[in-house]
Amino acid sequence: MPIRVATRAVLVHDGKLLLVNAYPDGASDLWCAPGGGAEMHSSLSQNLMREVEEETGLVIEVGAPCLVNEFHAARQGFHQVEIFFRCTWVKGKLDNAWRDPEGVVTRRRWFRPAELQGIRLKPDSLANIAFSGGIAYDALEQIIG
């Protein structure tokens, strides 16, 4: 199986980070940045804008990359390289009635930095990167559900 490329949004607004739970019907309590797999013949930023709108209903502007993360599950033959971009909220609002067309993301919300200590969040470096302005690379983080 080839390495999968995905894009993710680091979207901080009013001191809060936007996260999604990408497990249908709350099958896991793990939160992550919105985004998903890149489609061929679309730029990474185009892919990210599409994914964020599908998962959250928000329209974003994509800025500079800030984190590259690798997830893998060796036994399942899965390896994903995720490129995280700093993003700006352009329009839209979070609405509990919003439905992800793929049915994967069923929960989305804004988190203050202190709230991130009480949730399961991947990748491990996301909270620090989101609020620091830095850049990072995380190599081969094991997938957990």
mmCIF file with all atom_site columns, C-alpha atoms in Angstrom:
data_model
loop_
_atom_site.group_PDB
_atom_site.id
_atom_site.type_symbol
_atom_site.label_atom_id
_atom_site.label_alt_id
_atom_site.label_comp_id
_atom_site.label_asym_id
_atom_site.label_entity_id
_atom_site.label_seq_id
_atom_site.pdbx_PDB_ins_code
_atom_site.Cartn_x
_atom_site.Cartn_y
_atom_site.Cartn_z
_atom_site.occupancy
_atom_site.B_iso_or_equiv
_atom_site.pdbx_formal_charge
_atom_site.auth_seq_id
_atom_site.auth_comp_id
_atom_site.auth_asym_id
_atom_site.auth_atom_id
_atom_site.pdbx_PDB_model_num
ATOM 1   C CA . MET A 1 1   ? 0.000   0.000  0.000  1.00 0.00 ? 1   MET A CA 1
ATOM 2   C CA . PRO A 1 2   ? 1.485   3.413  -0.921 1.00 0.00 ? 2   PRO A CA 1
ATOM 3   C CA . ILE A 1 3   ? 2.052   6.169  1.602  1.00 0.00 ? 3   ILE A CA 1
ATOM 4   C CA . ARG A 1 4   ? -1.096  8.274  1.949  1.00 0.00 ? 4   ARG A CA 1
ATOM 5   C CA . VAL A 1 5   ? -0.771  12.089 2.014  1.00 0.00 ? 5   VAL A CA 1
ATOM 6   C CA . ALA A 1 6   ? -3.200  14.083 4.134  1.00 0.00 ? 6   ALA A CA 1
ATOM 7   C CA . THR A 1 7   ? -3.652  17.752 4.992  1.00 0.00 ? 7   THR A CA 1
ATOM 8   C CA . ARG A 1 8   ? -4.813  19.153 8.343  1.00 0.00 ? 8   ARG A CA 1
ATOM 9   C CA . ALA A 1 9   ? -5.864  22.612 9.527  1.00 0.00 ? 9   ALA A CA 1
ATOM 10  C CA . VAL A 1 10  ? -4.369  24.307 12.564 1.00 0.00 ? 10  VAL A CA 1
ATOM 11  C CA . LEU A 1 11  ? -7.154  26.799 13.086 1.00 0.00 ? 11  LEU A CA 1
ATOM 12  C CA . VAL A 1 12  ? -6.928  28.986 16.183 1.00 0.00 ? 12  VAL A CA 1
ATOM 13  C CA . HIS A 1 13  ? -9.597  31.652 16.689 1.00 0.00 ? 13  HIS A CA 1
ATOM 14  C CA . ASP A 1 14  ? -10.165 33.768 19.813 1.00 0.00 ? 14  ASP A CA 1
ATOM 15  C CA . GLY A 1 15  ? -7.556  31.697 21.647 1.00 0.00 ? 15  GLY A CA 1
ATOM 16  C CA . LYS A 1 16  ? -9.252  28.362 20.864 1.00 0.00 ? 16  LYS A CA 1
ATOM 17  C CA . LEU A 1 17  ? -8.177  25.486 18.606 1.00 0.00 ? 17  LEU A CA 1
ATOM 18  C CA . LEU A 1 18  ? -10.692 23.777 16.324 1.00 0.00 ? 18  LEU A CA 1
ATOM 19  C CA . LEU A 1 19  ? -10.691 19.989 16.630 1.00 0.00 ? 19  LEU A CA 1
ATOM 20  C CA . VAL A 1 20  ? -12.841 17.172 15.295 1.00 0.00 ? 20  VAL A CA 1
ATOM 21  C CA . ASN A 1 21  ? -13.608 13.662 16.438 1.00 0.00 ? 21  ASN A CA 1
ATOM 22  C CA . ALA A 1 22  ? -13.157 11.558 13.310 1.00 0.00 ? 22  ALA A CA 1
ATOM 23  C CA . TYR A 1 23  ? -14.765 8.396  14.624 1.00 0.00 ? 23  TYR A CA 1
ATOM 24  C CA . PRO A 1 24  ? -18.377 7.840  13.582 1.00 0.00 ? 24  PRO A CA 1
ATOM 25  C CA . ASP A 1 25  ? -20.871 8.012  16.448 1.00 0.00 ? 25  ASP A CA 1
ATOM 26  C CA . GLY A 1 26  ? -18.152 8.618  19.046 1.00 0.00 ? 26  GLY A CA 1
ATOM 27  C CA . ALA A 1 27  ? -16.514 5.189  18.597 1.00 0.00 ? 27  ALA A CA 1
ATOM 28  C CA . SER A 1 28  ? -13.372 6.767  20.081 1.00 0.00 ? 28  SER A CA 1
ATOM 29  C CA . ASP A 1 29  ? -12.672 9.768  22.304 1.00 0.00 ? 29  ASP A CA 1
ATOM 30  C CA . LEU A 1 30  ? -9.644  10.771 20.195 1.00 0.00 ? 30  LEU A CA 1
ATOM 31  C CA . TRP A 1 31  ? -9.616  14.330 18.774 1.00 0.00 ? 31  TRP A CA 1
ATOM 32  C CA . CYS A 1 32  ? -7.556  15.678 15.864 1.00 0.00 ? 32  CYS A CA 1
ATOM 33  C CA . ALA A 1 33  ? -7.272  18.663 13.559 1.00 0.00 ? 33  ALA A CA 1
ATOM 34  C CA . PRO A 1 34  ? -9.806  18.752 10.714 1.00 0.00 ? 34  PRO A CA 1
ATOM 35  C CA . GLY A 1 35  ? -8.624  17.604 7.317  1.00 0.00 ? 35  GLY A CA 1
ATOM 36  C CA . GLY A 1 36  ? -8.081  14.421 5.375  1.00 0.00 ? 36  GLY A CA 1
ATOM 37  C CA . GLY A 1 37  ? -6.599  12.622 2.441  1.00 0.00 ? 37  GLY A CA 1
ATOM 38  C CA . ALA A 1 38  ? -5.304  14.582 -0.518 1.00 0.00 ? 38  ALA A CA 1
ATOM 39  C CA . GLU A 1 39  ? -6.854  13.920 -3.899 1.00 0.00 ? 39  GLU A CA 1
ATOM 40  C CA . MET A 1 40  ? -4.715  13.858 -7.005 1.00 0.00 ? 40  MET A CA 1
ATOM 41  C CA . HIS A 1 41  ? -4.666  16.907 -9.284 1.00 0.00 ? 41  HIS A CA 1
ATOM 42  C CA . SER A 1 42  ? -5.736  19.314 -6.505 1.00 0.00 ? 42  SER A CA 1
ATOM 43  C CA . SER A 1 43  ? -3.254  21.366 -4.533 1.00 0.00 ? 43  SER A CA 1
ATOM 44  C CA . LEU A 1 44  ? -2.729  20.586 -0.871 1.00 0.00 ? 44  LEU A CA 1
ATOM 45  C CA . SER A 1 45  ? -4.450  23.849 0.074  1.00 0.00 ? 45  SER A CA 1
ATOM 46  C CA . GLN A 1 46  ? -7.436  23.069 -2.189 1.00 0.00 ? 46  GLN A CA 1
ATOM 47  C CA . ASN A 1 47  ? -7.712  19.639 -0.588 1.00 0.00 ? 47  ASN A CA 1
ATOM 48  C CA . LEU A 1 48  ? -7.590  21.146 2.882  1.00 0.00 ? 48  LEU A CA 1
ATOM 49  C CA . MET A 1 49  ? -10.222 23.798 2.174  1.00 0.00 ? 49  MET A CA 1
ATOM 50  C CA . ARG A 1 50  ? -12.542 21.088 0.815  1.00 0.00 ? 50  ARG A CA 1
ATOM 51  C CA . GLU A 1 51  ? -11.972 18.743 3.756  1.00 0.00 ? 51  GLU A CA 1
ATOM 52  C CA . VAL A 1 52  ? -12.491 21.431 6.399  1.00 0.00 ? 52  VAL A CA 1
ATOM 53  C CA . GLU A 1 53  ? -15.716 22.598 4.779  1.00 0.00 ? 53  GLU A CA 1
ATOM 54  C CA . GLU A 1 54  ? -16.990 18.999 4.520  1.00 0.00 ? 54  GLU A CA 1
ATOM 55  C CA . GLU A 1 55  ? -16.147 18.192 8.146  1.00 0.00 ? 55  GLU A CA 1
ATOM 56  C CA . THR A 1 56  ? -17.099 21.471 9.818  1.00 0.00 ? 56  THR A CA 1
ATOM 57  C CA . GLY A 1 57  ? -19.062 23.710 7.445  1.00 0.00 ? 57  GLY A CA 1
ATOM 58  C CA . LEU A 1 58  ? -16.385 26.407 7.789  1.00 0.00 ? 58  LEU A CA 1
ATOM 59  C CA . VAL A 1 59  ? -14.625 28.203 4.949  1.00 0.00 ? 59  VAL A CA 1
ATOM 60  C CA . ILE A 1 60  ? -10.933 28.767 5.616  1.00 0.00 ? 60  ILE A CA 1
ATOM 61  C CA . GLU A 1 61  ? -7.879  30.426 4.128  1.00 0.00 ? 61  GLU A CA 1
ATOM 62  C CA . VAL A 1 62  ? -4.792  28.210 4.120  1.00 0.00 ? 62  VAL A CA 1
ATOM 63  C CA . GLY A 1 63  ? -1.486  29.658 5.286  1.00 0.00 ? 63  GLY A CA 1
ATOM 64  C CA . ALA A 1 64  ? 1.996   28.226 5.786  1.00 0.00 ? 64  ALA A CA 1
ATOM 65  C CA . PRO A 1 65  ? 2.817   24.664 6.841  1.00 0.00 ? 65  PRO A CA 1
ATOM 66  C CA . CYS A 1 66  ? 3.654   24.303 10.535 1.00 0.00 ? 66  CYS A CA 1
ATOM 67  C CA . LEU A 1 67  ? 3.841   20.567 11.244 1.00 0.00 ? 67  LEU A CA 1
ATOM 68  C CA . VAL A 1 68  ? 4.605   17.367 9.368  1.00 0.00 ? 68  VAL A CA 1
ATOM 69  C CA . ASN A 1 69  ? 3.475   14.218 11.142 1.00 0.00 ? 69  ASN A CA 1
ATOM 70  C CA . GLU A 1 70  ? 3.687   10.553 10.172 1.00 0.00 ? 70  GLU A CA 1
ATOM 71  C CA . PHE A 1 71  ? 1.131   8.048  11.406 1.00 0.00 ? 71  PHE A CA 1
ATOM 72  C CA . HIS A 1 72  ? 1.600   4.364  10.817 1.00 0.00 ? 72  HIS A CA 1
ATOM 73  C CA . ALA A 1 73  ? 0.113   1.008  11.675 1.00 0.00 ? 73  ALA A CA 1
ATOM 74  C CA . ALA A 1 74  ? 2.685   -1.517 10.519 1.00 0.00 ? 74  ALA A CA 1
ATOM 75  C CA . ARG A 1 75  ? 0.456   -4.566 10.987 1.00 0.00 ? 75  ARG A CA 1
ATOM 76  C CA . GLN A 1 76  ? -2.256  -3.060 8.808  1.00 0.00 ? 76  GLN A CA 1
ATOM 77  C CA . GLY A 1 77  ? 0.228   -1.810 6.197  1.00 0.00 ? 77  GLY A CA 1
ATOM 78  C CA . PHE A 1 78  ? -0.855  1.802  6.707  1.00 0.00 ? 78  PHE A CA 1
ATOM 79  C CA . HIS A 1 79  ? 1.447   4.844  6.596  1.00 0.00 ? 79  HIS A CA 1
ATOM 80  C CA . GLN A 1 80  ? 0.159   8.409  6.349  1.00 0.00 ? 80  GLN A CA 1
ATOM 81  C CA . VAL A 1 81  ? 2.119   11.638 6.079  1.00 0.00 ? 81  VAL A CA 1
ATOM 82  C CA . GLU A 1 82  ? 0.092   14.590 7.351  1.00 0.00 ? 82  GLU A CA 1
ATOM 83  C CA . ILE A 1 83  ? 0.964   18.184 6.516  1.00 0.00 ? 83  ILE A CA 1
ATOM 84  C CA . PHE A 1 84  ? -0.563  20.695 8.925  1.00 0.00 ? 84  PHE A CA 1
ATOM 85  C CA . PHE A 1 85  ? -1.148  24.273 7.767  1.00 0.00 ? 85  PHE A CA 1
ATOM 86  C CA . ARG A 1 86  ? -1.905  27.373 9.803  1.00 0.00 ? 86  ARG A CA 1
ATOM 87  C CA . CYS A 1 87  ? -5.342  28.497 8.699  1.00 0.00 ? 87  CYS A CA 1
ATOM 88  C CA . THR A 1 88  ? -7.667  31.451 9.121  1.00 0.00 ? 88  THR A CA 1
ATOM 89  C CA . TRP A 1 89  ? -11.428 31.243 9.560  1.00 0.00 ? 89  TRP A CA 1
ATOM 90  C CA . VAL A 1 90  ? -13.108 33.137 6.683  1.00 0.00 ? 90  VAL A CA 1
ATOM 91  C CA . LYS A 1 91  ? -16.826 32.390 7.173  1.00 0.00 ? 91  LYS A CA 1
ATOM 92  C CA . GLY A 1 92  ? -19.370 29.951 8.501  1.00 0.00 ? 92  GLY A CA 1
ATOM 93  C CA . LYS A 1 93  ? -20.077 28.744 12.022 1.00 0.00 ? 93  LYS A CA 1
ATOM 94  C CA . LEU A 1 94  ? -20.038 25.454 13.842 1.00 0.00 ? 94  LEU A CA 1
ATOM 95  C CA . ASP A 1 95  ? -23.487 23.938 13.894 1.00 0.00 ? 95  ASP A CA 1
ATOM 96  C CA . ASN A 1 96  ? -24.422 20.656 15.599 1.00 0.00 ? 96  ASN A CA 1
ATOM 97  C CA . ALA A 1 97  ? -26.823 19.973 12.727 1.00 0.00 ? 97  ALA A CA 1
ATOM 98  C CA . TRP A 1 98  ? -23.939 19.994 10.184 1.00 0.00 ? 98  TRP A CA 1
ATOM 99  C CA . ARG A 1 99  ? -23.332 16.568 8.618  1.00 0.00 ? 99  ARG A CA 1
ATOM 100 C CA . ASP A 1 100 ? -20.036 15.409 7.156  1.00 0.00 ? 100 ASP A CA 1
ATOM 101 C CA . PRO A 1 101 ? -20.981 13.962 3.727  1.00 0.00 ? 101 PRO A CA 1
ATOM 102 C CA . GLU A 1 102 ? -18.710 10.972 4.408  1.00 0.00 ? 102 GLU A CA 1
ATOM 103 C CA . GLY A 1 103 ? -20.262 10.446 7.848  1.00 0.00 ? 103 GLY A CA 1
ATOM 104 C CA . VAL A 1 104 ? -16.869 10.219 9.562  1.00 0.00 ? 104 VAL A CA 1
ATOM 105 C CA . VAL A 1 105 ? -16.756 13.439 11.603 1.00 0.00 ? 105 VAL A CA 1
ATOM 106 C CA . THR A 1 106 ? -19.725 13.615 13.941 1.00 0.00 ? 106 THR A CA 1
ATOM 107 C CA . ARG A 1 107 ? -18.329 16.029 16.538 1.00 0.00 ? 107 ARG A CA 1
ATOM 108 C CA . ARG A 1 108 ? -16.422 19.294 16.175 1.00 0.00 ? 108 ARG A CA 1
ATOM 109 C CA . ARG A 1 109 ? -15.640 22.020 18.677 1.00 0.00 ? 109 ARG A CA 1
ATOM 110 C CA . TRP A 1 110 ? -13.281 24.795 19.798 1.00 0.00 ? 110 TRP A CA 1
ATOM 111 C CA . PHE A 1 111 ? -10.884 24.029 22.690 1.00 0.00 ? 111 PHE A CA 1
ATOM 112 C CA . ARG A 1 112 ? -9.051  26.460 24.942 1.00 0.00 ? 112 ARG A CA 1
ATOM 113 C CA . PRO A 1 113 ? -5.421  25.470 25.686 1.00 0.00 ? 113 PRO A CA 1
ATOM 114 C CA . ALA A 1 114 ? -6.251  24.371 29.250 1.00 0.00 ? 114 ALA A CA 1
ATOM 115 C CA . GLU A 1 115 ? -9.004  22.057 27.956 1.00 0.00 ? 115 GLU A CA 1
ATOM 116 C CA . LEU A 1 116 ? -6.530  20.156 25.783 1.00 0.00 ? 116 LEU A CA 1
ATOM 117 C CA . GLN A 1 117 ? -4.976  18.626 28.908 1.00 0.00 ? 117 GLN A CA 1
ATOM 118 C CA . GLY A 1 118 ? -8.194  16.697 29.571 1.00 0.00 ? 118 GLY A CA 1
ATOM 119 C CA . ILE A 1 119 ? -8.691  15.084 26.151 1.00 0.00 ? 119 ILE A CA 1
ATOM 120 C CA . ARG A 1 120 ? -6.966  12.497 23.987 1.00 0.00 ? 120 ARG A CA 1
ATOM 121 C CA . LEU A 1 121 ? -5.385  14.407 21.098 1.00 0.00 ? 121 LEU A CA 1
ATOM 122 C CA . LYS A 1 122 ? -3.152  13.368 18.209 1.00 0.00 ? 122 LYS A CA 1
ATOM 123 C CA . PRO A 1 123 ? -0.554  14.146 17.146 1.00 0.00 ? 123 PRO A CA 1
ATOM 124 C CA . ASP A 1 124 ? 1.164   14.733 20.461 1.00 0.00 ? 124 ASP A CA 1
ATOM 125 C CA . SER A 1 125 ? 2.802   17.973 19.317 1.00 0.00 ? 125 SER A CA 1
ATOM 126 C CA . LEU A 1 126 ? -0.370  19.617 17.959 1.00 0.00 ? 126 LEU A CA 1
ATOM 127 C CA . ALA A 1 127 ? -1.320  21.666 21.031 1.00 0.00 ? 127 ALA A CA 1
ATOM 128 C CA . ASN A 1 128 ? 2.168   23.114 21.362 1.00 0.00 ? 128 ASN A CA 1
ATOM 129 C CA . ILE A 1 129 ? 2.428   23.974 17.659 1.00 0.00 ? 129 ILE A CA 1
ATOM 130 C CA . ALA A 1 130 ? -1.048  25.505 17.539 1.00 0.00 ? 130 ALA A CA 1
ATOM 131 C CA . PHE A 1 131 ? -0.333  28.064 20.231 1.00 0.00 ? 131 PHE A CA 1
ATOM 132 C CA . SER A 1 132 ? 3.429   28.611 19.787 1.00 0.00 ? 132 SER A CA 1
ATOM 133 C CA . GLY A 1 133 ? 3.869   29.805 16.232 1.00 0.00 ? 133 GLY A CA 1
ATOM 134 C CA . GLY A 1 134 ? 6.670   27.268 15.710 1.00 0.00 ? 134 GLY A CA 1
ATOM 135 C CA . ILE A 1 135 ? 7.136   24.421 13.267 1.00 0.00 ? 135 ILE A CA 1
ATOM 136 C CA . ALA A 1 136 ? 7.782   20.723 13.946 1.00 0.00 ? 136 ALA A CA 1
ATOM 137 C CA . TYR A 1 137 ? 8.221   17.238 12.527 1.00 0.00 ? 137 TYR A CA 1
ATOM 138 C CA . ASP A 1 138 ? 6.925   14.095 14.259 1.00 0.00 ? 138 ASP A CA 1
ATOM 139 C CA . ALA A 1 139 ? 8.199   10.828 12.844 1.00 0.00 ? 139 ALA A CA 1
ATOM 140 C CA . LEU A 1 140 ? 6.254   7.557  12.833 1.00 0.00 ? 140 LEU A CA 1
ATOM 141 C CA . GLU A 1 141 ? 3.674   8.038  15.542 1.00 0.00 ? 141 GLU A CA 1
ATOM 142 C CA . GLN A 1 142 ? 1.708   4.840  16.132 1.00 0.00 ? 142 GLN A CA 1
ATOM 143 C CA . ILE A 1 143 ? -1.987  5.027  15.209 1.00 0.00 ? 143 ILE A CA 1
ATOM 144 C CA . ILE A 1 144 ? -4.337  4.599  18.141 1.00 0.00 ? 144 ILE A CA 1
ATOM 145 C CA . GLY A 1 145 ? -8.113  4.480  18.147 1.00 0.00 ? 145 GLY A CA 1
#
